[in-house]
PDB file of C-alpha atoms in Angstrom:
ATOM      1  CA  MET A   1      -1.357-155.573-185.419  1.00  0.00           C
ATOM      2  CA  THR A   2      -3.233-158.525-185.888  1.00  0.00           C
ATOM      3  CA  ASP A   3      -5.910-159.409-188.288  1.00  0.00           C
ATOM      4  CA  THR A   4      -8.279-161.005-185.766  1.00  0.00           C
ATOM      5  CA  PRO A   5     -11.893-160.186-186.332  1.00  0.00           C
ATOM      6  CA  PRO A   6     -13.054-158.186-183.476  1.00  0.00           C
ATOM      7  CA  LYS A   7     -15.562-160.282-181.244  1.00  0.00           C
ATOM      8  CA  PRO A   8     -19.201-159.406-181.202  1.00  0.00           C
ATOM      9  CA  PRO A   9     -20.326-157.624-178.592  1.00  0.00           C
ATOM     10  CA  LYS A  10     -22.000-159.611-175.578  1.00  0.00           C
ATOM     11  CA  PRO A  11     -25.616-158.988-175.085  1.00  0.00           C
ATOM     12  CA  ALA A  12     -26.666-156.382-172.549  1.00  0.00           C
ATOM     13  CA  ARG A  13     -27.587-157.976-169.255  1.00  0.00           C
ATOM     14  CA  GLY A  14     -31.628-158.253-169.256  1.00  0.00           C
ATOM     15  CA  SER A  15     -31.851-158.832-172.839  1.00  0.00           C
ATOM     16  CA  LYS A  16     -33.576-161.885-174.248  1.00  0.00           C
ATOM     17  CA  ALA A  17     -30.446-163.415-175.667  1.00  0.00           C
ATOM     18  CA  SER A  18     -28.642-163.279-172.088  1.00  0.00           C
ATOM     19  CA  ARG A  19     -31.791-165.137-170.785  1.00  0.00           C
ATOM     20  CA  GLU A  20     -31.447-168.137-173.141  1.00  0.00           C
ATOM     21  CA  ILE A  21     -30.063-171.061-171.176  1.00  0.00           C
ATOM     22  CA  PRO A  22     -28.361-173.733-173.341  1.00  0.00           C
ATOM     23  CA  ILE A  23     -30.168-176.759-172.905  1.00  0.00           C
ATOM     24  CA  VAL A  24     -26.923-178.793-171.398  1.00  0.00           C
ATOM     25  CA  ARG A  25     -26.752-176.144-168.649  1.00  0.00           C
ATOM     26  CA  SER A  26     -30.342-176.214-167.936  1.00  0.00           C
ATOM     27  CA  ALA A  27     -30.471-179.772-167.538  1.00  0.00           C
ATOM     28  CA  ARG A  28     -27.487-179.753-165.278  1.00  0.00           C
ATOM     29  CA  ASN A  29     -28.995-177.161-163.185  1.00  0.00           C
ATOM     30  CA  GLU A  30     -32.437-178.962-162.762  1.00  0.00           C
ATOM     31  CA  ARG A  31     -30.425-182.238-161.751  1.00  0.00           C
ATOM     32  CA  GLN A  32     -28.541-180.043-159.224  1.00  0.00           C
ATOM     33  CA  ALA A  33     -31.652-178.773-157.975  1.00  0.00           C
ATOM     34  CA  GLU A  34     -33.291-181.860-157.403  1.00  0.00           C
ATOM     35  CA  TYR A  35     -30.187-183.196-155.424  1.00  0.00           C
ATOM     36  CA  GLN A  36     -30.341-180.493-153.210  1.00  0.00           C
ATOM     37  CA  ARG A  37     -33.925-180.734-152.503  1.00  0.00           C
ATOM     38  CA  ALA A  38     -33.382-184.377-151.868  1.00  0.00           C
ATOM     39  CA  TYR A  39     -30.080-183.522-149.753  1.00  0.00           C
ATOM     40  CA  ARG A  40     -32.266-181.065-147.344  1.00  0.00           C
ATOM     41  CA  ALA A  41     -35.032-183.665-147.135  1.00  0.00           C
ATOM     42  CA  ASP A  42     -32.718-186.211-145.760  1.00  0.00           C
ATOM     43  CA  GLN A  43     -31.056-183.636-143.375  1.00  0.00           C
ATOM     44  CA  ARG A  44     -34.386-182.753-141.975  1.00  0.00           C
ATOM     45  CA  LEU A  45     -35.319-186.756-141.329  1.00  0.00           C
ATOM     46  CA  LYS A  46     -31.807-187.109-139.779  1.00  0.00           C
ATOM     47  CA  ARG A  47     -32.488-183.915-137.750  1.00  0.00           C
ATOM     48  CA  ILE A  48     -29.289-182.479-138.594  1.00  0.00           C
ATOM     49  CA  PRO A  49     -29.044-178.655-138.144  1.00  0.00           C
ATOM     50  CA  SER A  50     -28.089-176.489-141.097  1.00  0.00           C
ATOM     51  CA  ARG A  51     -25.271-174.418-140.827  1.00  0.00           C
ATOM     52  CA  ASP A  52     -27.529-171.281-140.401  1.00  0.00           C
ATOM     53  CA  ASP A  53     -29.375-173.149-137.366  1.00  0.00           C
ATOM     54  CA  ALA A  54     -25.657-173.553-135.765  1.00  0.00           C
ATOM     55  CA  ALA A  55     -24.817-170.290-136.505  1.00  0.00           C
ATOM     56  CA  ARG A  56     -28.107-168.765-134.714  1.00  0.00           C
ATOM     57  CA  VAL A  57     -27.631-171.095-131.795  1.00  0.00           C
ATOM     58  CA  ALA A  58     -23.969-169.860-131.543  1.00  0.00           C
ATOM     59  CA  LEU A  59     -24.754-165.970-131.785  1.00  0.00           C
ATOM     60  CA  HIS A  60     -27.445-166.415-129.419  1.00  0.00           C
ATOM     61  CA  TRP A  61     -25.359-168.309-126.847  1.00  0.00           C
ATOM     62  CA  ALA A  62     -22.663-166.086-127.081  1.00  0.00           C
ATOM     63  CA  ILE A  63     -24.711-162.971-126.829  1.00  0.00           C
ATOM     64  CA  THR A  64     -26.712-164.225-123.917  1.00  0.00           C
ATOM     65  CA  GLN A  65     -23.712-165.447-121.863  1.00  0.00           C
ATOM     66  CA  MET A  66     -22.631-161.969-122.092  1.00  0.00           C
ATOM     67  CA  ILE A  67     -25.897-160.676-120.823  1.00  0.00           C
ATOM     68  CA  GLU A  68     -25.565-162.921-118.078  1.00  0.00           C
ATOM     69  CA  LYS A  69     -22.355-162.042-116.919  1.00  0.00           C
ATOM     70  CA  GLY A  70     -22.858-158.330-117.279  1.00  0.00           C
ATOM     71  CA  ASP A  71     -20.001-158.107-119.837  1.00  0.00           C
ATOM     72  CA  GLU A  72     -20.869-154.632-121.382  1.00  0.00           C
ATOM     73  CA  ASP A  73     -17.293-154.489-123.035  1.00  0.00           C
ATOM     74  CA  GLY A  74     -17.634-158.099-124.865  1.00  0.00           C
ATOM     75  CA  LEU A  75     -21.065-157.308-125.901  1.00  0.00           C
ATOM     76  CA  SER A  76     -19.866-154.129-127.634  1.00  0.00           C
ATOM     77  CA  ARG A  77     -16.933-155.977-129.140  1.00  0.00           C
ATOM     78  CA  ILE A  78     -19.231-158.426-130.653  1.00  0.00           C
ATOM     79  CA  HIS A  79     -21.552-155.869-131.673  1.00  0.00           C
ATOM     80  CA  ARG A  80     -18.874-153.616-133.622  1.00  0.00           C
ATOM     81  CA  GLY A  81     -17.224-156.969-134.952  1.00  0.00           C
ATOM     82  CA  ILE A  82     -20.721-158.352-136.472  1.00  0.00           C
ATOM     83  CA  VAL A  83     -21.688-154.873-137.887  1.00  0.00           C
ATOM     84  CA  ARG A  84     -18.094-154.428-139.458  1.00  0.00           C
ATOM     85  CA  ARG A  85     -18.128-157.654-140.866  1.00  0.00           C
ATOM     86  CA  LEU A  86     -21.898-156.965-142.345  1.00  0.00           C
ATOM     87  CA  VAL A  87     -20.572-153.741-143.882  1.00  0.00           C
ATOM     88  CA  ALA A  88     -17.462-155.567-145.483  1.00  0.00           C
ATOM     89  CA  LEU A  89     -20.084-157.947-147.213  1.00  0.00           C
ATOM     90  CA  GLY A  90     -21.609-154.881-148.499  1.00  0.00           C
ATOM     91  CA  PHE A  91     -24.490-153.918-146.132  1.00  0.00           C
ATOM     92  CA  ASP A  92     -25.442-150.407-145.118  1.00  0.00           C
ATOM     93  CA  PRO A  93     -23.598-149.497-141.925  1.00  0.00           C
ATOM     94  CA  GLN A  94     -26.422-147.829-140.127  1.00  0.00           C
ATOM     95  CA  GLY A  95     -28.766-150.623-140.884  1.00  0.00           C
ATOM     96  CA  ALA A  96     -26.280-153.129-140.033  1.00  0.00           C
ATOM     97  CA  ASP A  97     -25.998-151.539-136.449  1.00  0.00           C
ATOM     98  CA  ARG A  98     -29.675-151.005-136.155  1.00  0.00           C
ATOM     99  CA  ARG A  99     -30.449-154.674-136.602  1.00  0.00           C
ATOM    100  CA  VAL A 100     -27.561-155.869-134.585  1.00  0.00           C
ATOM    101  CA  SER A 101     -28.897-153.704-131.801  1.00  0.00           C
ATOM    102  CA  ASP A 102     -32.207-154.809-132.079  1.00  0.00           C
ATOM    103  CA  LEU A 103     -31.140-158.434-132.151  1.00  0.00           C
ATOM    104  CA  ILE A 104     -29.156-157.750-128.767  1.00  0.00           C
ATOM    105  CA  ASP A 105     -32.079-155.952-127.382  1.00  0.00           C
ATOM    106  CA  ARG A 106     -34.561-158.777-127.974  1.00  0.00           C
ATOM    107  CA  TYR A 107     -31.866-161.193-126.410  1.00  0.00           C
ATOM    108  CA  GLU A 108     -31.788-158.511-123.366  1.00  0.00           C
ATOM    109  CA  ASP A 109     -35.506-159.125-123.391  1.00  0.00           C
ATOM    110  CA  GLY A 110     -35.564-162.644-123.376  1.00  0.00           C
ATOM    111  CA  TRP A 111     -36.466-163.263-126.928  1.00  0.00           C
ATOM    112  CA  THR A 112     -35.607-166.918-128.021  1.00  0.00           C
ATOM    113  CA  PHE A 113     -35.800-168.665-131.213  1.00  0.00           C
ATOM    114  CA  GLN A 114     -39.257-169.299-133.058  1.00  0.00           C
ATOM    115  CA  ALA A 115     -40.055-173.271-132.493  1.00  0.00           C
ATOM    116  CA  LYS A 116     -39.639-175.516-135.230  1.00  0.00           C
ATOM    117  CA  PRO A 117     -42.474-177.725-134.617  1.00  0.00           C
ATOM    118  CA  HIS A 118     -41.169-180.832-136.824  1.00  0.00           C
ATOM    119  CA  LEU A 119     -38.339-181.032-134.373  1.00  0.00           C
ATOM    120  CA  ARG A 120     -40.491-181.286-131.284  1.00  0.00           C
ATOM    121  CA  ALA A 121     -41.981-184.623-132.340  1.00  0.00           C
ATOM    122  CA  ASN A 122     -39.947-187.900-131.642  1.00  0.00           C
ATOM    123  CA  PRO A 123     -40.846-189.855-134.201  1.00  0.00           C
ATOM    124  CA  GLU A 124     -38.657-192.999-133.000  1.00  0.00           C
ATOM    125  CA  GLY A 125     -40.283-192.675-129.243  1.00  0.00           C
ATOM    126  CA  ASP A 126     -36.662-192.166-127.926  1.00  0.00           C
ATOM    127  CA  LYS A 127     -36.532-190.391-124.805  1.00  0.00           C
ATOM    128  CA  GLN A 128     -33.740-187.630-125.177  1.00  0.00           C
ATOM    129  CA  SER A 129     -32.268-186.305-121.992  1.00  0.00           C
TER     130      SER A 129
END
């Protein structure tokens, strides 16, 4: 047996002690937050899509292609695959199934994305084809 003193217990989650952030860490977090705000603003100015934007477009494209081709098997596979992955991330199986079904139903009814008005304006006056 060793004579090392026992470590003091960690404060319970939600206790005042666990909410106190050291000044150094807080300053680092604030610098990171400012960097992230500037980075996102720069990406918007350059009109570069986010990962979420690209993922939404890819999913919409894949599902609408299967709908247009009448590929019910492919649509069923993609539906099951998305639900399986959502469940693996910790989401409720029935809720995930309902959400994906609703999304596919909306796409079948012709639903598209909400417009992003800031992308419609072309500040440089370039004609895009």
